[in-house]
Amino acid sequence: MTVSADPKELLELATRLAAEAGRALVRDRPRDLGVASTKSSPTDIVTVMDQRSEKLIIEGILAERPDDGILGEEGGSRAGTSGVRWVVDPIDGTVNYLYEIPMWCVSIGVQIDGETVAGVVEVPMLRETFTALRGHGAWLNGEPISAHSAQSGGQPVPLERALVATGFGYAAQRRAVQGRIAAELLPLVRDIRRAGSAAIDLCSVACGRVDGYYERGTNPWDIAAGGLIVTEAGGRIGGLRGAAASVEMTVAAAGGLFEALCEFLEERSADRDS
Ligand code: LIP
């Protein structure tokens, strides 16, 4: 059952907590930051700052909304009774954060009865805050954004002129397959970019910094906020063969290119690890 929840108020809380976590991640980063633990492989890392960021965000949520549910990347998940669920990636782009590469962010999506209604992606090193409210649009630092690339005058971008972002998993077998697929795509498109954060890649689609994005292996916390930002900026997000975006495959682009990217990936069964 959903108690009264105003998406605008949820977005305001999410944005405030993402900004607070972002400031702490910059201010409190130990100079000797190391790897606190690993997950799916020795290179799938967690730092103490991922854990502190998630703790700060969850404590801030529950202080104001104690009955909400939470899905957190670093284990801070809990069931709720309000119908509102917060989907939290305390640092998306953890490897970039560890190596002091600026392309990392805090991503918070907010769902009511399973539908994402608000999202924020906070990119502290770029001083950029991407937000979206279902049915009301998407913004970068408060200014409206569009997935229709400025470079193409708002026209659909053909595959051969597309700047495409992607990412790779942590398991060697999957990376070998992903590398082969990226190698086949490379001569067919303008170029490829690999930023290291799915949430930032999705925001880049939403504001026309890349024309499309695809990745196999994204988690719900990687794409919850960025997926809403894409659709509210007029883009499309989904999986292959008409499926929803999922860990199997996430594709995002403006119309026209979205279908062409999906066709390329479907022809190569890119949603498999063999
Ligand atoms: C990252 C994803 C990115 C993927 C990276 C990594 P993390 O999430 O956002 O798309 O390519 O390998 O998984 O692990 O930094 O939270």
Coordinates of C-alpha atoms and ligand atoms in Angstrom, one line a residue:
M1 CA 0.0 0.0 0.0
T2 CA 1.4 3.5 -0.9
V3 CA 1.1 6.2 1.7
S4 CA 1.0 9.7 0.2
A5 CA 4.2 10.4 -1.7
D6 CA 4.7 13.4 -3.8
P7 CA 7.3 12.7 -6.5
K8 CA 8.5 16.3 -6.5
E9 CA 9.2 16.1 -2.7
L10 CA 11.0 12.7 -3.3
L11 CA 13.2 14.2 -6.0
E12 CA 14.1 17.1 -3.7
L13 CA 15.2 14.7 -0.9
A14 CA 17.1 12.5 -3.4
T15 CA 18.8 15.5 -4.9
R16 CA 19.8 16.9 -1.4
L17 CA 21.2 13.5 -0.3
A18 CA 23.1 12.9 -3.5
A19 CA 24.7 16.3 -3.2
E20 CA 25.6 15.7 0.4
A21 CA 27.1 12.3 -0.4
G22 CA 29.0 13.8 -3.3
R23 CA 30.5 16.5 -1.1
A24 CA 31.6 13.9 1.4
L25 CA 33.1 11.7 -1.2
V26 CA 35.2 14.6 -2.4
R27 CA 36.1 16.0 1.0
D28 CA 36.7 12.8 2.9
R29 CA 38.4 10.7 0.3
P30 CA 41.5 9.2 2.1
R31 CA 44.8 9.9 0.2
D32 CA 45.6 6.2 0.7
L33 CA 42.2 4.9 -0.4
G34 CA 42.4 1.2 -1.1
V35 CA 40.1 -1.6 -1.9
A36 CA 38.0 -2.6 1.1
S37 CA 36.5 -5.8 -0.5
T38 CA 35.7 -7.3 -3.9
K39 CA 32.4 -8.8 -5.2
S40 CA 32.0 -10.7 -8.5
S41 CA 35.7 -10.7 -9.4
P42 CA 39.0 -9.4 -8.0
T43 CA 38.5 -6.2 -10.1
D44 CA 34.9 -5.6 -8.9
I45 CA 35.8 -3.5 -6.0
V46 CA 34.2 -1.8 -3.0
T47 CA 35.9 1.0 -1.1
V48 CA 35.2 2.4 2.4
M49 CA 33.8 5.4 0.6
D50 CA 31.2 3.4 -1.2
Q51 CA 30.1 2.1 2.1
R52 CA 30.1 5.5 3.8
S53 CA 28.2 7.1 1.0
E54 CA 25.5 4.5 1.0
K55 CA 25.2 4.8 4.8
L56 CA 24.9 8.6 4.6
I57 CA 22.2 8.3 2.0
I58 CA 20.2 5.6 3.7
E59 CA 20.3 7.3 7.1
G60 CA 19.1 10.5 5.4
I61 CA 16.2 8.7 3.7
L62 CA 15.0 6.9 6.8
A63 CA 15.3 10.0 9.0
E64 CA 12.5 11.5 6.8
R65 CA 10.8 8.4 5.4
P66 CA 11.2 5.5 7.9
D67 CA 8.6 3.3 6.1
D68 CA 10.3 3.3 2.7
G69 CA 12.1 0.4 1.0
I70 CA 15.7 0.6 -0.1
L71 CA 17.7 -1.3 -2.7
G72 CA 21.4 -0.3 -2.2
E73 CA 24.4 -1.6 -4.2
E74 CA 26.5 -2.1 -1.1
G75 CA 24.1 -4.2 0.9
G76 CA 22.0 -1.5 2.6
S77 CA 18.7 -2.9 1.3
R78 CA 15.5 -3.2 3.3
A79 CA 11.9 -3.9 2.6
G80 CA 9.4 -1.1 3.2
T81 CA 5.7 -0.7 3.7
S82 CA 5.0 2.6 2.0
G83 CA 5.2 1.5 -1.6
V84 CA 8.1 3.9 -2.1
R85 CA 11.5 2.3 -2.8
W86 CA 14.9 4.1 -3.1
V87 CA 17.4 2.6 -5.6
V88 CA 20.8 3.7 -4.6
D89 CA 24.3 3.5 -6.2
P90 CA 26.5 5.3 -3.7
I91 CA 29.4 5.5 -6.2
D92 CA 28.8 4.5 -9.8
G93 CA 32.2 4.4 -11.4
T94 CA 34.0 3.0 -8.3
V95 CA 37.1 2.2 -10.3
N96 CA 37.3 5.7 -11.6
Y97 CA 36.8 7.0 -8.0
L98 CA 39.7 4.8 -6.8
Y99 CA 42.0 6.0 -9.7
E100 CA 40.9 9.7 -9.2
I101 CA 39.4 9.8 -12.7
P102 CA 36.5 12.4 -12.5
M103 CA 33.8 10.2 -14.2
W104 CA 32.0 8.9 -11.1
C105 CA 28.7 9.8 -9.6
V106 CA 26.0 9.2 -7.0
S107 CA 22.8 7.8 -8.5
I108 CA 19.5 7.7 -6.7
G109 CA 16.2 6.5 -8.3
V110 CA 12.9 6.7 -6.5
Q111 CA 10.1 4.3 -7.3
I112 CA 6.4 4.3 -6.3
D113 CA 4.8 0.8 -6.6
G114 CA 7.7 -0.3 -8.8
E115 CA 7.7 2.6 -11.3
T116 CA 10.6 5.1 -11.2
V117 CA 9.1 8.6 -10.7
A118 CA 12.2 10.6 -9.8
G119 CA 15.9 10.3 -10.4
V120 CA 19.1 12.2 -9.7
V121 CA 22.7 11.6 -10.9
E122 CA 25.2 13.8 -9.1
V123 CA 28.6 14.2 -10.8
P124 CA 30.6 16.1 -8.2
M125 CA 33.9 16.4 -10.2
L126 CA 32.1 18.0 -13.1
R127 CA 29.8 20.0 -10.9
E128 CA 26.8 18.5 -12.7
T129 CA 23.5 17.4 -11.3
F130 CA 21.1 15.5 -13.7
T131 CA 17.5 15.2 -12.5
A132 CA 14.2 13.9 -13.9
L133 CA 10.6 13.8 -12.7
R134 CA 8.3 11.3 -14.6
G135 CA 6.0 13.3 -16.9
H136 CA 7.8 16.6 -16.3
G137 CA 11.1 16.4 -18.0
A138 CA 14.8 16.1 -17.3
W139 CA 17.4 18.7 -16.4
L140 CA 21.1 19.3 -16.1
N141 CA 21.8 21.9 -13.3
G142 CA 18.2 23.0 -13.6
E143 CA 18.2 23.5 -17.4
P144 CA 16.1 21.2 -19.7
I145 CA 18.0 18.6 -21.7
S146 CA 17.2 16.6 -24.8
A147 CA 18.5 13.3 -26.1
H148 CA 18.2 14.6 -29.6
S149 CA 21.8 15.3 -30.5
A150 CA 22.6 18.9 -31.2
Q151 CA 25.2 17.7 -33.7
S152 CA 22.4 16.3 -35.9
G153 CA 20.1 19.3 -35.6
G154 CA 17.7 17.1 -33.7
Q155 CA 17.4 14.6 -36.6
P156 CA 17.7 10.8 -36.0
V157 CA 21.4 9.9 -36.0
P158 CA 22.3 7.1 -38.4
L159 CA 24.5 4.3 -37.0
E160 CA 27.5 5.3 -39.1
R161 CA 27.4 8.8 -37.6
A162 CA 26.7 7.7 -34.0
L163 CA 29.0 8.3 -31.0
V164 CA 28.3 5.2 -28.9
A165 CA 29.1 4.6 -25.2
T166 CA 29.4 1.2 -23.7
G167 CA 30.9 -0.6 -20.7
F168 CA 32.3 -4.0 -19.8
G169 CA 31.7 -6.5 -17.1
Y170 CA 34.2 -7.8 -14.5
A171 CA 34.3 -11.4 -15.6
A172 CA 37.0 -12.3 -18.2
Q173 CA 34.7 -14.6 -20.2
R174 CA 32.1 -11.8 -20.6
R175 CA 34.7 -9.2 -21.4
A176 CA 36.1 -11.4 -24.2
V177 CA 32.7 -11.5 -25.8
Q178 CA 32.0 -7.8 -25.2
G179 CA 35.4 -6.9 -26.7
R180 CA 34.6 -8.9 -29.9
I181 CA 31.2 -7.1 -30.2
A182 CA 32.7 -3.7 -29.6
A183 CA 35.4 -4.5 -32.3
E184 CA 32.6 -5.3 -34.8
L185 CA 30.7 -2.1 -33.9
L186 CA 33.7 0.2 -34.1
P187 CA 34.1 0.4 -37.9
L188 CA 30.3 0.9 -38.3
V189 CA 30.0 4.0 -36.1
R190 CA 31.6 7.4 -35.6
D191 CA 33.4 6.2 -32.5
I192 CA 33.0 4.5 -29.1
R193 CA 33.4 5.9 -25.6
R194 CA 33.9 3.9 -22.4
A195 CA 33.4 6.3 -19.5
G196 CA 33.2 3.7 -16.7
S197 CA 29.8 4.7 -15.2
A198 CA 26.5 3.5 -16.6
A199 CA 24.6 6.3 -14.9
I200 CA 26.9 8.9 -16.5
D201 CA 26.6 7.2 -19.9
L202 CA 22.8 7.3 -19.6
C203 CA 22.9 11.0 -18.7
S204 CA 25.3 11.6 -21.6
V205 CA 22.6 10.1 -23.9
A206 CA 20.0 12.3 -22.3
C207 CA 21.9 15.5 -23.0
G208 CA 23.3 14.5 -26.4
R209 CA 26.9 14.1 -25.4
V210 CA 26.8 10.6 -26.9
D211 CA 24.2 9.4 -29.3
G212 CA 23.7 5.9 -27.8
Y213 CA 24.7 3.5 -25.1
Y214 CA 24.6 -0.2 -24.6
E215 CA 25.9 -2.5 -21.9
R216 CA 25.3 -6.1 -20.8
G217 CA 25.5 -6.6 -17.0
T218 CA 24.1 -3.3 -15.6
N219 CA 22.4 -3.6 -12.2
P220 CA 19.2 -1.9 -11.2
W221 CA 21.1 0.8 -9.2
D222 CA 23.2 1.6 -12.2
I223 CA 20.2 2.5 -14.4
A224 CA 17.3 3.4 -12.2
A225 CA 17.9 7.2 -12.2
G226 CA 19.7 7.4 -15.5
G227 CA 16.9 5.5 -17.3
L228 CA 14.3 8.0 -16.2
I229 CA 16.6 10.9 -17.2
V230 CA 16.9 9.4 -20.7
T231 CA 13.2 8.9 -21.2
E232 CA 12.2 12.2 -19.8
A233 CA 14.8 13.8 -22.2
G234 CA 13.0 12.2 -25.1
G235 CA 15.2 9.1 -25.5
R236 CA 14.4 5.4 -25.4
I237 CA 15.8 2.8 -23.0
G238 CA 15.2 -1.0 -23.2
G239 CA 16.6 -4.4 -23.8
L240 CA 16.8 -6.5 -26.9
R241 CA 13.8 -8.0 -28.8
G242 CA 11.4 -5.6 -27.1
A243 CA 12.4 -6.5 -23.6
A244 CA 12.9 -4.0 -20.8
A245 CA 16.3 -2.8 -19.9
S246 CA 17.9 -5.3 -17.5
V247 CA 21.1 -7.1 -16.5
E248 CA 20.8 -9.0 -19.8
M249 CA 21.2 -5.8 -21.9
T250 CA 20.5 -2.1 -21.6
V251 CA 20.3 0.0 -24.7
A252 CA 19.6 3.8 -24.7
A253 CA 19.4 6.2 -27.6
A254 CA 17.1 8.6 -29.3
G255 CA 14.6 7.0 -31.7
G256 CA 16.0 5.6 -35.0
L257 CA 19.4 4.9 -33.5
F258 CA 17.8 2.9 -30.7
E259 CA 16.4 0.4 -33.2
A260 CA 19.6 0.3 -35.3
L261 CA 21.7 -0.4 -32.2
C262 CA 19.3 -3.1 -31.0
E263 CA 19.3 -4.8 -34.4
F264 CA 23.1 -4.8 -34.4
L265 CA 23.2 -6.4 -30.9
E266 CA 20.4 -8.9 -31.6
E267 CA 22.2 -10.1 -34.8
R268 CA 25.2 -11.0 -32.6
S269 CA 23.3 -12.3 -29.6
A270 CA 25.0 -9.7 -27.5
D271 CA 22.8 -10.6 -24.5
R272 CA 24.8 -13.8 -24.1
D273 CA 28.3 -14.6 -22.7
S274 CA 29.3 -17.0 -25.5
Ligands
LIP1 C1 30.2 0.4 -13.1 C2 29.1 0.5 -14.2 C3 29.7 0.6 -15.6 C4 30.4 -0.7 -15.9 C5 31.6 -0.7 -14.9 C6 31.1 -0.8 -13.4 P1 30.3 0.3 -10.5 O1 29.5 0.2 -11.9 O2 28.3 1.7 -13.9 O3 28.7 0.7 -16.6 O4 30.9 -0.6 -17.2 O5 32.3 -1.9 -15.2 O6 30.3 -2.0 -13.3 O7 30.9 -1.1 -10.3 O8 31.4 1.3 -10.6 O9 29.3 0.7 -9.5

